[in-house]
XYZ file of C-alpha atoms in Angstrom:
520
model
C 80.577 104.684 128.643
C 79.391 101.172 129.361
C 77.859 98.055 127.917
C 76.164 95.451 130.077
C 77.483 96.927 133.333
C 81.136 97.238 132.198
C 82.685 100.713 132.247
C 84.914 101.648 129.318
C 87.558 104.353 129.882
C 86.896 106.378 126.739
C 88.841 109.618 126.908
C 90.074 108.790 130.443
C 93.853 108.922 130.502
C 94.523 108.780 134.250
C 95.578 105.411 135.666
C 94.312 106.275 139.164
C 90.853 107.257 137.895
C 90.541 104.054 135.828
C 91.571 101.826 138.746
C 89.515 103.615 141.398
C 86.493 103.956 139.112
C 86.467 100.248 138.241
C 86.884 100.884 134.518
C 88.260 98.253 132.162
C 92.063 98.382 132.271
C 94.105 96.382 129.774
C 97.103 95.334 131.842
C 100.313 96.846 130.430
C 102.185 96.964 133.748
C 104.746 94.319 132.741
C 106.084 96.941 130.290
C 106.242 99.540 133.068
C 108.427 97.200 135.112
C 110.532 96.380 132.038
C 111.121 100.107 131.350
C 111.953 100.927 134.972
C 114.557 98.153 135.091
C 116.068 98.734 131.668
C 119.717 99.628 131.128
C 118.592 103.006 129.750
C 117.123 105.666 132.048
C 116.050 107.942 129.180
C 113.331 106.654 126.850
C 111.201 107.974 124.003
C 108.033 106.390 122.583
C 106.257 107.504 119.432
C 102.694 106.355 118.726
C 99.750 107.898 116.807
C 97.150 110.034 118.629
C 94.647 108.302 120.926
C 96.756 105.154 121.207
C 97.248 105.188 124.981
C 100.490 107.176 125.374
C 99.005 109.422 128.081
C 97.603 106.476 130.046
C 101.011 104.771 129.901
C 102.651 107.972 131.216
C 100.087 108.170 134.028
C 100.723 104.492 134.877
C 104.469 105.197 135.132
C 103.693 108.127 137.437
C 101.644 105.930 139.812
C 104.348 103.240 139.721
C 107.253 105.581 140.506
C 105.226 107.239 143.265
C 105.047 103.786 144.877
C 101.242 103.547 144.819
C 101.255 99.780 145.292
C 97.531 99.564 146.198
C 96.521 100.682 142.688
C 98.382 97.750 141.084
C 96.502 94.944 142.857
C 96.105 91.847 140.649
C 98.130 93.411 137.826
C 101.296 91.880 136.320
C 103.690 94.275 138.096
C 102.407 93.222 141.535
C 104.197 89.876 141.123
C 107.345 91.498 139.673
C 108.020 94.464 141.980
C 109.181 93.881 145.550
C 110.433 97.322 146.657
C 107.831 99.975 145.588
C 110.234 102.855 146.173
C 108.559 106.281 146.199
C 110.348 108.782 143.934
C 109.556 112.478 143.366
C 107.805 112.665 139.974
C 107.556 115.698 137.676
C 104.824 115.054 135.094
C 104.481 117.591 132.263
C 101.520 117.174 129.912
C 102.357 119.283 126.856
C 98.998 118.630 125.148
C 97.718 121.771 126.903
C 100.102 123.798 124.725
C 98.606 123.025 121.307
C 97.838 125.846 118.821
C 99.878 128.415 120.764
C 102.108 131.354 119.875
C 105.343 132.314 121.647
C 103.676 134.209 124.521
C 101.070 131.547 125.257
C 103.677 128.770 125.150
C 105.849 130.616 127.666
C 102.779 131.197 129.844
C 101.906 127.458 129.750
C 105.436 126.439 130.758
C 105.366 129.026 133.547
C 102.152 127.529 134.988
C 103.556 123.995 134.808
C 106.696 125.026 136.697
C 104.764 126.992 139.351
C 102.884 123.786 140.243
C 106.152 122.086 141.264
C 107.765 125.259 142.675
C 104.845 125.392 145.139
C 106.043 121.987 146.395
C 109.829 122.281 146.157
C 110.360 126.060 146.197
C 112.000 128.475 143.745
C 115.610 129.570 143.938
C 116.754 133.184 143.862
C 117.801 134.330 140.389
C 115.942 131.494 138.614
C 114.186 133.395 135.832
C 114.238 131.414 132.596
C 112.300 128.163 132.222
C 115.492 126.097 131.958
C 116.940 127.581 135.171
C 113.651 126.982 136.970
C 113.310 123.353 135.796
C 116.898 122.642 136.804
C 116.222 124.205 140.209
C 113.062 122.160 140.779
C 114.835 118.891 139.852
C 117.792 119.637 142.147
C 115.620 120.677 145.132
C 113.284 117.663 144.702
C 116.362 115.430 144.878
C 117.798 117.268 147.923
C 114.509 117.439 149.844
C 113.465 113.796 149.326
C 116.869 112.157 149.179
C 115.734 110.279 146.073
C 116.459 110.724 142.390
C 113.737 112.412 140.343
C 111.484 110.941 137.630
C 110.597 113.285 134.746
C 107.667 112.335 132.505
C 106.920 114.510 129.466
C 103.749 113.507 127.638
C 103.202 114.723 124.049
C 106.491 116.620 124.082
C 105.919 117.705 120.468
C 102.344 119.046 120.876
C 103.351 122.739 120.762
C 105.265 122.149 117.514
C 102.922 119.921 115.477
C 100.913 122.824 114.058
C 103.995 124.634 112.788
C 106.231 121.704 111.823
C 106.372 122.819 108.175
C 106.404 126.572 108.726
C 109.651 128.422 108.209
C 108.606 131.363 110.394
C 107.055 129.975 113.595
C 108.783 126.595 113.996
C 112.260 127.956 114.929
C 110.753 130.325 117.532
C 108.670 127.682 119.335
C 111.378 125.051 118.907
C 113.910 127.268 120.654
C 111.566 127.749 123.616
C 111.048 123.987 123.936
C 114.736 123.229 123.428
C 115.521 125.701 126.210
C 112.935 124.079 128.505
C 114.262 120.539 127.938
C 117.964 121.517 128.094
C 118.483 120.879 131.874
C 117.768 117.152 131.432
C 121.387 116.626 130.398
C 122.928 118.687 133.200
C 120.656 117.116 135.834
C 121.682 113.540 135.007
C 123.021 112.786 138.553
C 119.660 113.796 140.058
C 117.506 111.788 137.646
C 116.213 108.230 138.154
C 114.168 107.998 134.917
C 113.122 110.258 132.028
C 110.311 109.317 129.635
C 108.968 111.288 126.674
C 106.048 110.490 124.395
C 105.063 112.097 121.132
C 103.640 111.514 117.687
C 106.570 112.749 115.635
C 110.226 112.037 115.939
C 111.896 115.450 115.946
C 115.615 115.269 115.379
C 117.450 115.182 118.686
C 119.739 117.903 117.405
C 116.919 120.384 116.998
C 115.074 119.909 120.258
C 117.041 117.881 122.777
C 120.305 119.660 122.180
C 122.996 117.382 123.635
C 120.626 114.803 125.068
C 121.952 112.003 122.896
C 121.338 109.212 125.390
C 117.583 108.876 124.747
C 116.636 105.299 123.876
C 113.958 105.335 121.182
C 111.840 102.268 122.023
C 109.202 102.982 119.346
C 110.277 100.198 116.944
C 111.699 97.652 119.389
C 109.887 94.271 119.185
C 109.918 93.917 123.005
C 107.737 97.043 123.244
C 105.594 96.332 120.148
C 102.394 95.913 122.192
C 103.035 98.595 124.841
C 100.142 100.700 123.481
C 96.978 99.469 121.777
C 95.179 96.177 122.377
C 96.361 92.815 121.055
C 94.038 90.033 119.916
C 95.126 87.924 122.904
C 94.369 90.795 125.317
C 90.942 91.238 123.744
C 90.172 87.494 123.878
C 91.226 87.123 127.542
C 90.657 90.483 129.257
C 87.521 91.349 127.228
C 86.082 87.841 126.974
C 82.540 88.606 128.225
C 82.496 91.914 126.365
C 82.946 90.059 123.071
C 79.895 87.900 123.750
C 77.786 90.953 124.636
C 78.943 92.837 121.534
C 78.196 89.856 119.299
C 74.680 89.783 120.745
C 74.184 93.482 120.079
C 75.462 93.123 116.512
C 73.276 90.059 115.984
C 76.161 87.852 114.862
C 78.225 84.964 116.277
C 81.250 85.684 118.466
C 83.580 84.581 115.626
C 81.867 86.975 113.210
C 82.084 89.806 115.748
C 85.839 89.218 116.129
C 86.217 89.159 112.340
C 84.349 92.471 111.970
C 86.434 94.117 114.716
C 89.609 92.778 113.120
C 88.711 94.039 109.656
C 87.782 97.497 110.951
C 90.232 98.276 113.758
C 93.126 95.776 113.756
C 96.242 95.621 111.628
C 98.732 97.965 113.309
C 102.362 96.940 113.787
C 104.938 99.388 115.153
C 107.812 96.897 115.050
C 108.615 93.644 113.289
C 107.922 91.014 114.471
C 104.835 92.268 116.312
C 101.433 90.911 117.294
C 98.461 92.481 115.529
C 97.497 95.651 117.407
C 93.934 96.993 117.537
C 93.289 100.719 117.724
C 92.254 101.043 121.409
C 90.117 104.178 120.947
C 87.993 102.640 118.181
C 87.776 99.237 119.851
C 86.550 100.591 123.213
C 84.047 102.895 121.504
C 82.679 99.974 119.480
C 82.187 97.924 122.674
C 80.589 100.877 124.476
C 78.172 101.692 121.633
C 77.519 98.116 120.538
C 78.139 99.060 116.901
C 80.991 99.620 114.460
C 81.728 103.184 113.405
C 84.556 105.457 112.320
C 85.728 106.487 115.798
C 89.456 107.166 115.578
C 89.441 108.631 112.091
C 86.330 110.692 112.818
C 87.883 112.156 115.976
C 90.456 114.195 114.054
C 89.817 115.643 110.601
C 93.077 115.257 108.676
C 92.846 118.490 106.646
C 96.567 118.971 107.200
C 97.239 115.460 105.863
C 95.198 116.131 102.709
C 97.232 119.327 102.152
C 100.484 117.386 102.565
C 99.346 114.654 100.152
C 98.819 117.421 97.574
C 102.144 119.064 98.397
C 104.047 115.804 97.841
C 101.901 114.831 94.802
C 100.791 111.548 96.413
C 97.951 109.837 94.540
C 95.232 108.033 96.565
C 96.463 104.646 95.366
C 100.031 105.490 96.448
C 99.217 106.024 100.141
C 99.535 102.313 100.940
C 101.694 99.594 99.449
C 104.985 101.422 100.043
C 108.376 99.842 100.671
C 110.861 101.815 102.757
C 113.922 101.604 104.999
C 113.257 102.286 108.694
C 115.227 105.541 108.609
C 112.955 106.948 105.918
C 109.698 106.648 107.905
C 110.811 106.464 111.547
C 112.497 109.778 110.817
C 112.332 113.429 111.924
C 109.374 115.087 110.195
C 110.554 118.678 110.283
C 112.952 118.121 107.390
C 111.122 115.366 105.527
C 111.356 115.204 101.748
C 108.800 112.415 101.408
C 105.377 111.880 103.034
C 106.248 108.464 104.534
C 107.231 109.731 108.047
C 104.016 111.757 108.368
C 101.798 108.872 107.174
C 103.514 106.363 109.462
C 103.837 108.455 112.615
C 100.239 109.711 112.308
C 98.937 106.131 112.026
C 97.595 106.344 108.463
C 99.994 103.612 107.344
C 101.642 100.941 109.463
C 104.202 98.149 109.096
C 102.760 95.123 107.258
C 105.938 93.184 106.506
C 109.737 93.176 106.571
C 112.463 91.614 104.451
C 115.696 90.833 106.367
C 117.495 90.504 103.014
C 116.759 94.040 101.768
C 115.938 95.507 105.224
C 112.878 97.037 103.588
C 109.610 97.403 105.497
C 106.243 97.175 103.724
C 103.956 100.020 104.794
C 100.214 99.907 104.141
C 96.919 101.316 105.383
C 96.170 99.392 108.615
C 92.465 98.622 108.313
C 89.046 99.404 106.882
C 88.353 102.351 109.230
C 91.473 104.229 108.118
C 91.091 103.329 104.435
C 87.494 104.562 104.278
C 88.301 107.654 106.345
C 91.100 108.586 103.968
C 88.973 107.998 100.868
C 86.062 110.039 102.284
C 88.495 112.874 102.976
C 89.922 112.671 99.453
C 86.544 112.474 97.667
C 85.804 116.263 97.664
C 88.982 116.818 95.606
C 87.404 114.861 92.724
C 83.722 115.710 92.978
C 83.824 119.499 93.368
C 80.761 120.279 95.536
C 79.062 116.935 94.862
C 80.616 114.982 97.766
C 77.324 114.242 99.540
C 75.792 113.057 96.265
C 78.915 110.945 95.726
C 78.522 109.148 99.080
C 74.802 108.623 98.381
C 75.707 107.158 94.971
C 78.137 104.726 96.625
C 75.331 103.576 98.974
C 72.937 103.112 96.037
C 75.658 101.288 94.091
C 76.001 98.847 96.952
C 72.242 98.359 97.177
C 72.110 97.427 93.481
C 75.146 95.132 93.807
C 73.632 93.478 96.906
C 70.444 92.794 94.977
C 72.603 91.419 92.126
C 71.499 94.207 89.752
C 75.006 94.976 88.517
C 73.822 96.473 85.229
C 71.686 98.983 87.189
C 74.618 99.748 89.473
C 76.888 100.670 86.561
C 74.138 102.718 84.888
C 73.734 104.625 88.156
C 77.470 105.327 88.274
C 77.424 106.371 84.617
C 74.622 108.894 85.247
C 76.261 110.285 88.377
C 79.719 110.753 86.803
C 78.202 112.582 83.830
C 76.853 115.224 86.267
C 80.189 115.905 88.001
C 81.374 119.390 86.929
C 84.163 119.278 84.387
C 87.253 121.420 84.896
C 90.412 121.866 82.824
C 92.769 120.172 85.266
C 90.811 116.907 85.053
C 91.488 116.346 81.376
C 94.011 113.587 81.891
C 93.828 109.871 82.378
C 95.284 109.838 85.887
C 92.530 112.020 87.337
C 89.798 109.529 86.372
C 91.787 106.552 87.588
C 92.190 108.275 90.954
C 88.528 109.268 91.155
C 87.333 105.746 90.342
C 89.855 104.281 92.781
C 88.399 106.474 95.551
C 84.768 105.684 94.629
C 85.366 101.933 94.347
C 87.346 101.955 97.610
C 84.369 103.556 99.334
C 82.255 100.534 98.430
C 84.313 98.986 101.238
C 81.828 100.656 103.606
C 79.513 97.799 102.721
C 81.514 94.905 101.270
C 85.077 93.591 101.208
C 86.871 95.484 98.461
C 90.438 95.308 97.243
C 91.387 97.909 94.626
C 94.672 98.068 92.731
C 95.814 100.355 89.914
C 98.927 99.045 88.213
C 99.489 101.471 85.332
C 96.484 102.693 83.413
C 93.475 100.838 84.749
C 91.447 100.167 87.885
C 91.452 96.537 88.895
C 88.991 95.601 91.659
C 87.944 92.479 93.519
C 84.679 92.845 95.433
C 83.221 90.197 97.685
C 79.574 90.175 98.801
C 77.940 87.443 100.872
C 76.840 85.633 97.700
C 79.253 86.571 94.888
C 82.835 87.494 94.075
C 83.028 90.270 91.458
C 86.219 90.802 89.474
C 86.233 94.224 87.792
C 88.713 95.498 85.179
C 88.479 99.094 84.004
C 90.023 100.498 80.822
C 90.263 104.127 79.765
C 89.313 105.044 76.141
C 89.496 101.438 74.930
C 86.600 98.957 75.028
C 84.712 96.794 77.504
C 85.831 93.765 75.458
C 89.500 94.715 76.015
C 88.819 94.927 79.747
C 87.194 91.482 79.704
C 90.129 90.065 77.745
C 92.449 91.316 80.510
C 90.424 89.424 83.154
C 90.560 86.175 81.152
C 94.278 86.669 80.593
C 94.844 86.699 84.347
C 92.798 83.531 85.031
C 90.973 85.331 87.827
C 88.286 82.627 88.277
C 91.018 80.041 88.955
C 92.788 82.337 91.428
C 89.617 82.839 93.464
C 88.193 79.305 93.196
C 89.100 78.623 96.832
C 86.782 81.320 98.188
C 83.821 79.066 97.363
C 81.716 81.847 95.823
C 80.561 82.100 92.197
C 82.776 84.566 90.265
C 81.206 87.282 88.092
C 83.529 89.079 85.638
C 82.921 92.743 84.819
C 84.789 94.629 82.060
C 84.234 98.411 82.026
C 85.400 101.051 79.556
C 85.634 104.716 80.609
C 85.056 107.480 78.038
C 87.352 110.394 78.826
C 85.595 112.788 76.450
C 82.259 112.352 78.195
C 83.922 111.866 81.613
C 81.864 108.797 82.462
C 81.472 105.054 81.774
C 80.950 104.258 78.096
C 80.202 100.532 77.940
C 80.557 97.388 79.994
C 80.337 93.589 79.741
C 79.181 91.266 82.560
C 79.766 87.490 82.335
C 79.575 84.585 84.788
C-alpha cells in the first residue's frame, strides 16, 4: 500500500520485512532497549487488536538475535554497544484462534517441532510442557547463552471461549500446561515477553509465574504501540502534506481530521495522545478517511455482552473506574469495563490522584460511529439500511439549513419503524434517538448527552451551532425552556458561530416526533 512513492506496512507485522522492503517504520526501538535492560526479565503487554503488538514482538526477536544491520539509523543503534546474539523461541498464538482441544494440541505440537528440528528432542519428552522445557534447556546448553521466549497473542486460543463454562477450562488447562516450564526454566532464560488483548488472571494461566511485570499501564511505556502526534509530525512529515493535497484541505485541517477520527487513545496516565496505527496508515495509503480499524472486526460478541450486562448506548463512555476494575482479568468479570477497555472501545481520558479514579470514554469518532452503527439494528428491526439513509438525508437538510425539513423527515421515518411490545418504555426511545443523533457525527461534529429523561445534543456544522433538547411526552415549549434555562448561547459564544436552538417533543404513543420549535 503506498501513497506518492511511500510504502505503508499495512498488515505487515515482521520487522525484517518492513526494514528490508523499505516500508515506513515508526521507530520504537528505544522501548526495545529499555525493556531489554529493565530490572524485570518477564514482561506482559496488553493492547487492543491491530495496535502493533506483533510488530513489537518481531522487533524484539531481531534485536535479541543481534541483527544489528536491520537497526541502522534507528534509536537503538546509538544505545546498544554489544549486540549479543541469543537463541530466540518465538511463538505466535494467533494461529490457534477458533480451535477445539485437538486442534490446539496439534498447533502447539507444530510450533514445538519447529524448534526441536534445531535443538533436538529428548527421550521421554511427550507432553507439551516437557518438550518446551527440553527445547529451552538444550538451546541454552548448545549455544552457551540464555534463551529469549516471545509469546505473541498468548490469549488468542481462549478469547472465543472466555465466557463459556464448558470449553474455557479445557483450553485453559492446555495453555497453562504449555506455559508452566517458564518458571522452572528461570536459570536458562534471558528474557520472556508476552502480548495479549486480555489480562487473564495469573493464577488461572501462568500457574506460579508471579514475577511477570505488567507494563501495560506504566507511563514510561505509554507510547510503545500506536503512533503519537509527535511521531506523525516528524516521521510522517511529507506524508501529511500529500494526504492534505488528496483530501483537498490544508495540512492543519488534515491533522485535525485525523485527530478527530483516529486519535485519543491513552493506555496510561500521563500519556501522549496515541493514534490508532492501523487506521492512520490505511488513511495515508488510501488518501481518504474511513472506518478501518472498527470495520476490520465486527464486534458481534461485544454487542452480545452489552446486552448481557444491560449497558445502554449512552453508558458505554463517560465511565469512572479504579484501575483494578478495568485493567482486570476478563474471565471472571462482573462488569463490562474490562472488555470495553482491553478491546479498545473505551480508553483512559483522565485521572484524579485524589480519588484514584480513571475516566474512561470512547476514544474517537471512528469507534463512536462504529459502535452506534453496530447498535442501530437493535432499535430499527430490519430497517437499518433505511435508518442510515435517513441519517444521511438528515445531514443534507441540516447542511442546507432546512432544519424543519430534517425533523419532518425523521418524524416520517420513525413512524414507519415496526412497533414491538418491549419498546413501550421511555428508555428505549431515548436510546434509539441517542444512537441516531450520534450517527450524524458521520458528517458533522456532534456531542450527545442523556442525563435522565431527555436527549441533549450540540451539533456543529461549518456555518451554525445547533443546540437540541428533546423531551418525551411533554411539549416542544418545555424543551425550549430547558435550553434557555441553561444559557446555552452564552456557553457557546466563543465558538464564533450563530447558535440555533431546537426544542423537540417525542410522542411515545405514536413512537415518533410530535412537535418542535426552532429559534435563533
